[in-house]
Tab-separated table of C-alpha atoms in Angstrom:
chain	number	residue	atom	x	y	z
N	22	UNK	CA	-26.772	-25.735	25.003
N	23	UNK	CA	-28.778	-23.777	27.552
N	24	UNK	CA	-31.102	-21.268	25.915
N	25	UNK	CA	-31.516	-17.943	27.728
N	26	UNK	CA	-33.642	-15.979	25.260
N	27	UNK	CA	-36.468	-15.837	27.796
N	28	UNK	CA	-34.177	-14.198	30.355
N	29	UNK	CA	-33.071	-11.685	27.727
N	30	UNK	CA	-36.666	-10.827	26.800
N	31	UNK	CA	-37.503	-10.294	30.485
N	32	UNK	CA	-34.429	-8.080	30.913
N	33	UNK	CA	-35.307	-5.957	27.870
N	34	UNK	CA	-38.977	-5.736	28.885
N	35	UNK	CA	-38.142	-4.481	32.369
N	36	UNK	CA	-35.586	-2.069	31.006
N	37	UNK	CA	-38.350	-0.628	28.825
N	38	UNK	CA	-40.725	-0.458	31.814
N	39	UNK	CA	-43.330	-2.800	30.334
N	40	UNK	CA	-45.605	-5.389	31.883
N	41	UNK	CA	-45.947	-8.813	30.277
N	42	UNK	CA	-49.423	-7.789	29.149
N	43	UNK	CA	-48.128	-4.610	27.496
N	44	UNK	CA	-45.402	-6.506	25.670
N	45	UNK	CA	-47.887	-9.166	24.582
N	46	UNK	CA	-50.156	-6.477	23.153
N	47	UNK	CA	-47.280	-4.852	21.277
N	48	UNK	CA	-46.238	-8.182	19.770
N	49	UNK	CA	-49.819	-9.392	19.130
N	50	UNK	CA	-49.393	-12.510	21.249
N	51	UNK	CA	-51.054	-13.640	24.462
N	52	UNK	CA	-49.687	-12.640	27.887
N	53	UNK	CA	-49.405	-16.367	28.594
N	54	UNK	CA	-47.006	-16.745	25.676
N	55	UNK	CA	-44.757	-13.997	27.039
N	56	UNK	CA	-44.882	-15.574	30.492
N	57	UNK	CA	-43.855	-18.976	29.110
N	58	UNK	CA	-40.955	-17.418	27.130
N	59	UNK	CA	-39.616	-15.638	30.180
N	60	UNK	CA	-39.952	-18.676	32.447
N	61	UNK	CA	-38.227	-20.900	29.904
N	62	UNK	CA	-41.248	-23.168	29.466
N	63	UNK	CA	-41.322	-22.437	25.733
N	64	UNK	CA	-39.524	-20.338	23.133
N	65	UNK	CA	-40.805	-17.828	20.595
N	66	UNK	CA	-41.539	-19.196	17.132
N	67	UNK	CA	-38.733	-18.621	14.662
N	68	UNK	CA	-40.717	-15.980	12.766
N	69	UNK	CA	-41.224	-14.041	16.030
N	70	UNK	CA	-37.497	-13.637	16.749
N	71	UNK	CA	-36.860	-10.737	14.301
N	72	UNK	CA	-40.144	-9.123	15.417
N	73	UNK	CA	-39.023	-9.185	19.058
N	74	UNK	CA	-35.537	-7.925	18.163
N	75	UNK	CA	-37.052	-5.128	16.089
N	76	UNK	CA	-39.441	-4.095	18.839
N	77	UNK	CA	-36.636	-3.752	21.381
N	78	UNK	CA	-34.371	-2.195	18.712
N	79	UNK	CA	-31.584	-4.704	19.231
N	80	UNK	CA	-29.904	-7.117	16.848
N	81	UNK	CA	-30.727	-10.800	16.983
N	82	UNK	CA	-27.133	-11.320	18.127
N	83	UNK	CA	-27.945	-9.218	21.197
N	84	UNK	CA	-31.194	-11.086	21.715
N	85	UNK	CA	-29.266	-14.403	21.728
N	86	UNK	CA	-26.183	-12.918	23.402
N	87	UNK	CA	-25.972	-15.270	26.343
N	88	UNK	CA	-26.656	-18.331	24.188
N	89	UNK	CA	-24.047	-17.497	21.578
N	90	UNK	CA	-21.321	-16.694	24.070
N	91	UNK	CA	-21.933	-19.859	26.048
N	92	UNK	CA	-21.971	-22.007	22.924
N	93	UNK	CA	-18.818	-20.418	21.494
N	94	UNK	CA	-16.990	-20.871	24.791
N	95	UNK	CA	-17.956	-24.552	24.987
N	96	UNK	CA	-16.922	-25.214	21.399
N	97	UNK	CA	-13.619	-23.415	21.793
N	98	UNK	CA	-12.895	-25.454	24.933
N	99	UNK	CA	-13.574	-28.667	23.020
N	100	UNK	CA	-11.148	-27.607	20.293
N	101	UNK	CA	-8.522	-26.397	22.780
N	102	UNK	CA	-8.704	-29.584	24.855
N	103	UNK	CA	-8.362	-31.719	21.724
N	104	UNK	CA	-5.493	-29.691	20.272
N	105	UNK	CA	-2.859	-31.708	22.168
N	106	UNK	CA	-3.746	-34.635	19.888
N	107	UNK	CA	-3.619	-32.686	16.620
N	108	UNK	CA	-0.075	-33.633	15.586
N	109	UNK	CA	0.531	-36.868	17.489
N	110	UNK	CA	-2.901	-38.450	17.113
N	111	UNK	CA	-4.744	-36.540	14.418
N	112	UNK	CA	-7.316	-39.306	14.018
N	113	UNK	CA	-8.340	-38.939	17.684
N	114	UNK	CA	-8.504	-35.160	17.266
N	115	UNK	CA	-10.778	-35.546	14.242
N	116	UNK	CA	-13.044	-38.000	16.083
N	117	UNK	CA	-13.395	-35.559	19.001
N	118	UNK	CA	-14.377	-32.778	16.619
N	119	UNK	CA	-16.837	-35.015	14.761
N	120	UNK	CA	-18.473	-35.979	18.058
N	121	UNK	CA	-18.859	-32.287	18.903
N	122	UNK	CA	-20.468	-31.706	15.511
N	123	UNK	CA	-23.205	-34.148	16.521
N	124	UNK	CA	-24.136	-31.726	19.307
N	125	UNK	CA	-23.439	-28.558	17.306
N	126	UNK	CA	-24.184	-29.500	13.691
N	127	UNK	CA	-22.844	-27.160	11.052
N	128	UNK	CA	-20.791	-25.116	13.514
N	129	UNK	CA	-18.205	-23.138	11.566
N	130	UNK	CA	-15.360	-23.434	14.073
N	131	UNK	CA	-15.778	-27.208	14.354
N	132	UNK	CA	-16.020	-27.682	10.589
N	133	UNK	CA	-12.877	-25.635	10.153
N	134	UNK	CA	-11.079	-27.697	12.821
N	135	UNK	CA	-12.100	-30.952	11.128
N	136	UNK	CA	-11.035	-29.671	7.716
N	137	UNK	CA	-7.645	-28.670	9.124
N	138	UNK	CA	-7.183	-32.188	10.517
N	139	UNK	CA	-7.993	-33.784	7.176
N	140	UNK	CA	-5.688	-31.396	5.322
N	141	UNK	CA	-2.859	-32.190	7.742
N	142	UNK	CA	-3.154	-35.963	7.310
N	143	UNK	CA	-3.410	-35.529	3.543
N	144	UNK	CA	-0.266	-33.394	3.472
N	145	UNK	CA	1.849	-35.364	5.935
N	146	UNK	CA	0.559	-38.930	5.620
N	147	UNK	CA	-0.892	-38.986	2.106
N	148	UNK	CA	-4.238	-39.966	3.665
N	149	UNK	CA	-6.724	-39.705	0.810
N	150	UNK	CA	-9.636	-41.356	2.616
N	151	UNK	CA	-11.401	-38.053	3.363
N	152	UNK	CA	-11.150	-36.262	0.014
N	153	UNK	CA	-14.872	-36.182	-0.726
N	154	UNK	CA	-15.640	-35.046	2.820
N	155	UNK	CA	-12.970	-32.337	2.531
N	156	UNK	CA	-14.584	-31.020	-0.625
N	157	UNK	CA	-18.039	-31.080	0.971
N	158	UNK	CA	-16.944	-29.329	4.190
N	159	UNK	CA	-14.875	-26.733	2.376
N	160	UNK	CA	-17.765	-25.955	0.012
N	161	UNK	CA	-20.099	-25.412	2.961
N	162	UNK	CA	-17.613	-23.000	4.520
N	163	UNK	CA	-17.027	-21.219	1.205
N	164	UNK	CA	-20.749	-20.823	0.622
N	165	UNK	CA	-21.818	-19.811	4.112
N	166	UNK	CA	-18.946	-18.202	6.006
N	167	UNK	CA	-18.413	-14.444	6.146
N	168	UNK	CA	-14.888	-14.896	7.534
N	169	UNK	CA	-12.518	-13.938	4.704
N	170	UNK	CA	-9.494	-15.771	6.126
N	171	UNK	CA	-11.491	-18.932	6.728
N	172	UNK	CA	-12.934	-18.887	3.196
N	173	UNK	CA	-9.466	-18.417	1.704
N	174	UNK	CA	-8.158	-21.397	3.695
N	175	UNK	CA	-11.159	-23.516	2.718
N	176	UNK	CA	-10.624	-22.789	-0.979
N	177	UNK	CA	-6.949	-23.691	-0.732
N	178	UNK	CA	-7.779	-26.961	1.020
N	179	UNK	CA	-10.519	-27.764	-1.470
N	180	UNK	CA	-8.054	-27.274	-4.313
N	181	UNK	CA	-5.627	-29.656	-2.598
N	182	UNK	CA	-8.374	-32.291	-2.388
N	183	UNK	CA	-9.284	-31.893	-6.058
N	184	UNK	CA	-5.630	-32.241	-7.044
N	185	UNK	CA	-5.336	-35.508	-5.099
N	186	UNK	CA	-8.448	-36.734	-6.895
N	187	UNK	CA	-6.695	-35.948	-10.172
N	188	UNK	CA	-9.041	-33.104	-11.140
N	189	UNK	CA	-6.525	-30.364	-11.978
N	190	UNK	CA	-9.017	-28.093	-13.751
N	191	UNK	CA	-11.412	-28.002	-10.789
N	192	UNK	CA	-8.524	-27.226	-8.457
N	193	UNK	CA	-7.387	-24.404	-10.724
N	194	UNK	CA	-10.940	-23.072	-11.028
N	195	UNK	CA	-11.236	-22.885	-7.231
N	196	UNK	CA	-7.914	-21.060	-6.868
N	197	UNK	CA	-8.867	-18.638	-9.622
N	198	UNK	CA	-11.656	-17.345	-7.378
N	199	UNK	CA	-9.077	-16.117	-4.853
N	200	UNK	CA	-8.434	-12.371	-4.996
N	201	UNK	CA	-5.125	-11.087	-6.289
N	202	UNK	CA	-5.089	-8.684	-3.358
N	203	UNK	CA	-2.414	-9.581	-0.819
N	204	UNK	CA	-0.898	-11.939	-3.403
N	205	UNK	CA	-3.331	-14.709	-2.387
N	206	UNK	CA	-4.093	-16.118	-5.822
N	207	UNK	CA	-0.530	-16.044	-7.116
N	208	UNK	CA	0.860	-17.625	-3.954
N	209	UNK	CA	-1.720	-20.403	-4.207
N	210	UNK	CA	-0.934	-20.969	-7.897
N	211	UNK	CA	2.785	-21.172	-7.129
N	212	UNK	CA	2.247	-23.566	-4.220
N	213	UNK	CA	-0.511	-25.838	-5.529
N	214	UNK	CA	-0.395	-25.941	-9.320
N	215	UNK	CA	2.157	-27.009	-11.916
N	216	UNK	CA	3.565	-26.088	-15.329
N	217	UNK	CA	2.772	-22.637	-16.724
N	218	UNK	CA	0.228	-21.970	-13.973
N	219	UNK	CA	2.843	-22.538	-11.283
N	220	UNK	CA	5.439	-20.457	-13.118
N	221	UNK	CA	3.071	-17.534	-13.698
N	222	UNK	CA	2.011	-17.627	-10.055
N	223	UNK	CA	5.618	-17.740	-8.890
N	224	UNK	CA	6.620	-14.799	-11.103
N	225	UNK	CA	3.754	-12.591	-9.981
N	226	UNK	CA	4.307	-13.646	-6.377
N	227	UNK	CA	7.972	-12.744	-6.624
N	228	UNK	CA	7.092	-9.353	-8.060
N	229	UNK	CA	4.635	-8.720	-5.245
N	230	UNK	CA	7.134	-9.634	-2.528
N	231	UNK	CA	9.925	-7.716	-4.240
N	232	UNK	CA	7.830	-4.579	-4.534
N	233	UNK	CA	6.742	-4.894	-0.922
N	234	UNK	CA	10.357	-5.254	0.201
N	235	UNK	CA	11.788	-2.183	-1.509
N	236	UNK	CA	8.737	-0.102	-0.567
N	237	UNK	CA	9.308	-1.187	3.051
N	238	UNK	CA	12.949	-0.077	2.763
N	239	UNK	CA	11.803	3.290	1.409
N	240	UNK	CA	9.280	3.723	4.234
N	241	UNK	CA	11.761	2.805	6.939
N	242	UNK	CA	14.331	5.116	5.386
N	243	UNK	CA	11.803	7.955	5.387
N	244	UNK	CA	10.974	7.254	9.033
N	245	UNK	CA	14.635	7.479	10.056
N	246	UNK	CA	15.199	10.523	7.837
N	247	UNK	CA	12.396	12.527	9.398
N	248	UNK	CA	13.148	11.355	12.944
N	249	UNK	CA	16.225	13.551	12.711
N	250	UNK	CA	13.944	16.577	12.939
N	251	UNK	CA	12.545	15.515	16.333
N	252	UNK	CA	15.881	15.611	18.181
N	253	UNK	CA	14.853	12.819	20.545
N	254	UNK	CA	16.452	9.480	21.341
N	255	UNK	CA	14.839	6.272	20.141
N	256	UNK	CA	15.768	2.973	21.786
N	257	UNK	CA	19.578	2.886	21.604
N	258	UNK	CA	19.792	5.457	18.812
N	259	UNK	CA	20.600	9.135	19.196
N	260	UNK	CA	19.679	11.841	16.675
N	261	UNK	CA	23.179	11.517	15.209
N	262	UNK	CA	22.355	7.939	14.203
N	263	UNK	CA	19.161	8.689	12.290
N	264	UNK	CA	20.532	9.878	8.958
N	265	UNK	CA	23.105	7.041	8.699
N	266	UNK	CA	20.261	4.615	9.426
N	267	UNK	CA	18.108	6.255	6.737
N	268	UNK	CA	20.987	6.023	4.270
N	269	UNK	CA	21.403	2.299	4.964
N	270	UNK	CA	17.675	1.689	4.414
N	271	UNK	CA	17.607	3.629	1.141
N	272	UNK	CA	20.712	1.832	-0.097
N	273	UNK	CA	19.236	-1.571	0.754
N	274	UNK	CA	16.051	-0.677	-1.107
N	275	UNK	CA	18.046	0.410	-4.136
N	276	UNK	CA	20.079	-2.816	-3.998
N	277	UNK	CA	16.896	-4.919	-3.888
N	278	UNK	CA	15.335	-3.043	-6.795
N	279	UNK	CA	18.396	-3.102	-9.045
N	280	UNK	CA	19.035	-6.808	-8.394
N	281	UNK	CA	15.914	-7.567	-10.419
N	282	UNK	CA	16.403	-5.056	-13.211
N	283	UNK	CA	16.759	-6.703	-16.618
N	284	UNK	CA	20.015	-4.938	-17.355
N	285	UNK	CA	21.656	-6.720	-20.286
N	286	UNK	CA	23.624	-4.334	-22.505
N	287	UNK	CA	21.367	-4.802	-25.526
N	288	UNK	CA	18.140	-3.883	-23.742
N	289	UNK	CA	16.624	-0.427	-24.028
N	290	UNK	CA	16.827	1.212	-20.553
N	291	UNK	CA	13.086	1.797	-20.687
N	292	UNK	CA	12.539	-1.967	-21.020
N	293	UNK	CA	14.684	-3.097	-18.115
N	294	UNK	CA	11.927	-2.881	-15.476
N	295	UNK	CA	9.780	-5.927	-14.868
N	296	UNK	CA	6.672	-3.875	-14.075
N	297	UNK	CA	5.613	-0.218	-14.253
N	298	UNK	CA	6.384	1.776	-11.163
N	299	UNK	CA	9.897	0.491	-10.571
N	300	UNK	CA	11.221	3.425	-12.578
N	301	UNK	CA	9.908	5.984	-10.102
N	302	UNK	CA	11.389	4.152	-7.132
N	303	UNK	CA	14.681	3.785	-8.987
N	304	UNK	CA	15.317	7.503	-9.399
N	305	UNK	CA	13.680	8.410	-6.074
N	306	UNK	CA	16.037	6.127	-4.155
N	307	UNK	CA	18.946	8.085	-5.626
N	308	UNK	CA	17.327	11.348	-4.545
N	309	UNK	CA	16.805	10.023	-1.011
N	310	UNK	CA	20.408	8.860	-0.856
N	311	UNK	CA	21.498	12.317	-2.060
N	312	UNK	CA	19.451	13.940	0.721
N	313	UNK	CA	21.217	11.792	3.326
N	314	UNK	CA	24.654	12.658	1.937
N	315	UNK	CA	23.749	16.333	2.037
N	316	UNK	CA	22.777	16.171	5.709
N	317	UNK	CA	25.971	14.269	6.450
N	318	UNK	CA	28.013	16.903	4.645
N	319	UNK	CA	29.142	14.583	1.826
N	320	UNK	CA	28.386	17.058	-0.962
N	321	UNK	CA	30.368	15.250	-3.656
N	322	UNK	CA	28.389	12.043	-3.063
N	323	UNK	CA	25.182	14.067	-2.861
N	324	UNK	CA	25.725	15.625	-6.272
N	325	UNK	CA	26.757	12.298	-7.778
N	326	UNK	CA	23.465	10.727	-6.639
N	327	UNK	CA	21.507	13.716	-7.970
N	328	UNK	CA	23.217	13.356	-11.359
N	329	UNK	CA	22.303	9.665	-11.452
N	330	UNK	CA	18.682	10.475	-10.592
N	331	UNK	CA	18.558	13.001	-13.468
N	332	UNK	CA	20.094	10.490	-15.834
N	333	UNK	CA	17.575	7.833	-14.880
N	334	UNK	CA	14.478	9.993	-15.166
N	335	UNK	CA	15.505	10.944	-18.698
N	336	UNK	CA	15.991	7.382	-19.980
N	337	UNK	CA	13.499	5.151	-18.176
N	338	UNK	CA	10.466	6.282	-20.188
N	339	UNK	CA	10.438	5.976	-23.964
N	340	UNK	CA	8.142	8.963	-24.315
N	341	UNK	CA	10.178	11.165	-21.982
N	342	UNK	CA	10.910	13.897	-24.533
N	343	UNK	CA	7.246	14.155	-25.568
N	344	UNK	CA	6.034	14.224	-21.947
N	345	UNK	CA	8.990	15.747	-20.175
N	346	UNK	CA	6.949	18.173	-18.094
N	347	UNK	CA	4.689	15.362	-16.871
N	348	UNK	CA	7.605	13.179	-15.727
N	349	UNK	CA	9.655	15.992	-14.227
N	350	UNK	CA	6.874	17.370	-12.036
N	351	UNK	CA	7.017	14.538	-9.432
N	352	UNK	CA	10.799	14.436	-9.835
N	353	UNK	CA	11.115	18.072	-8.815
N	354	UNK	CA	8.570	17.609	-6.046
N	355	UNK	CA	10.755	14.847	-4.574
N	356	UNK	CA	13.757	17.167	-4.678
N	357	UNK	CA	11.798	19.766	-2.753
N	358	UNK	CA	10.401	17.248	-0.263
N	359	UNK	CA	13.883	15.991	0.608
N	360	UNK	CA	15.475	19.422	1.025
N	361	UNK	CA	17.186	19.303	-2.368
N	362	UNK	CA	15.317	22.166	-4.065
N	363	UNK	CA	18.585	23.924	-4.978
N	364	UNK	CA	19.307	21.076	-7.381
N	365	UNK	CA	16.202	21.706	-9.519
N	366	UNK	CA	17.461	22.489	-13.025
């Protein structure tokens, strides 16, 4: 790797209008030291780097800008050139990456590439010869990387290595450090673990995906519904198509939601939802469907959907009678938002 920090120091010095002597005085070093840095004959001591960056009011990334970009480009080219061997000759790919690590020890991109190769051969060829190395590399990435996606992948791969070594508890402990945000932990539990852990992960993962799906249907329905107000064409759709499209989206969302309702005849209606929040979407879908029917002139269907929404809001919470005002406030607000205010009772 060619180091250009001297060129950067010279550039910053001239930009600031300083002589080498003036910069040397400011940094409490000799003018000869500055001269050697700028000519590339020597480099500043490690402890001087933050001092120089601070003096010029730049980050150390800026100070090393040329070096970092050149190094990253070279490493990425090594990985890209080797990628043709990843699937057909993974061993060759791994050897190329390991050779590059001799020149760029500890480089995050290369470590990640090597770990991916080992994970692939473990998964597809049952190659268990690199398990200890996988655990070591993944731990280094977990401990040192600030890249969230990379750390998540490293933890998942480390868990896979522990499982192959027969250490289920260590694998589970690693996966338990994954955040529940974005369904990462539950997906990993469902994919990697077994027994109750796998089942719990699968259930929570299903709930997450289900909720995301009917919320997406609601959002798309709302987008179509309000597009009607703009009176403009969109792709192959005309304004006359928007409300029918909204109605289809709302109906799909309702179908998704009700497919997973626990609706046996002996269950209290308030207990049929597999997590809190489904109730609100249940009655609101009916209100949205009613709003579409109203705009389409189907008043009988509109009123039928409104009646169903009223029925639902009154039975889906066990404490409805004690907290009726609390539950009806958002219900009425939805009616108003979707041009159904005349149906407020």
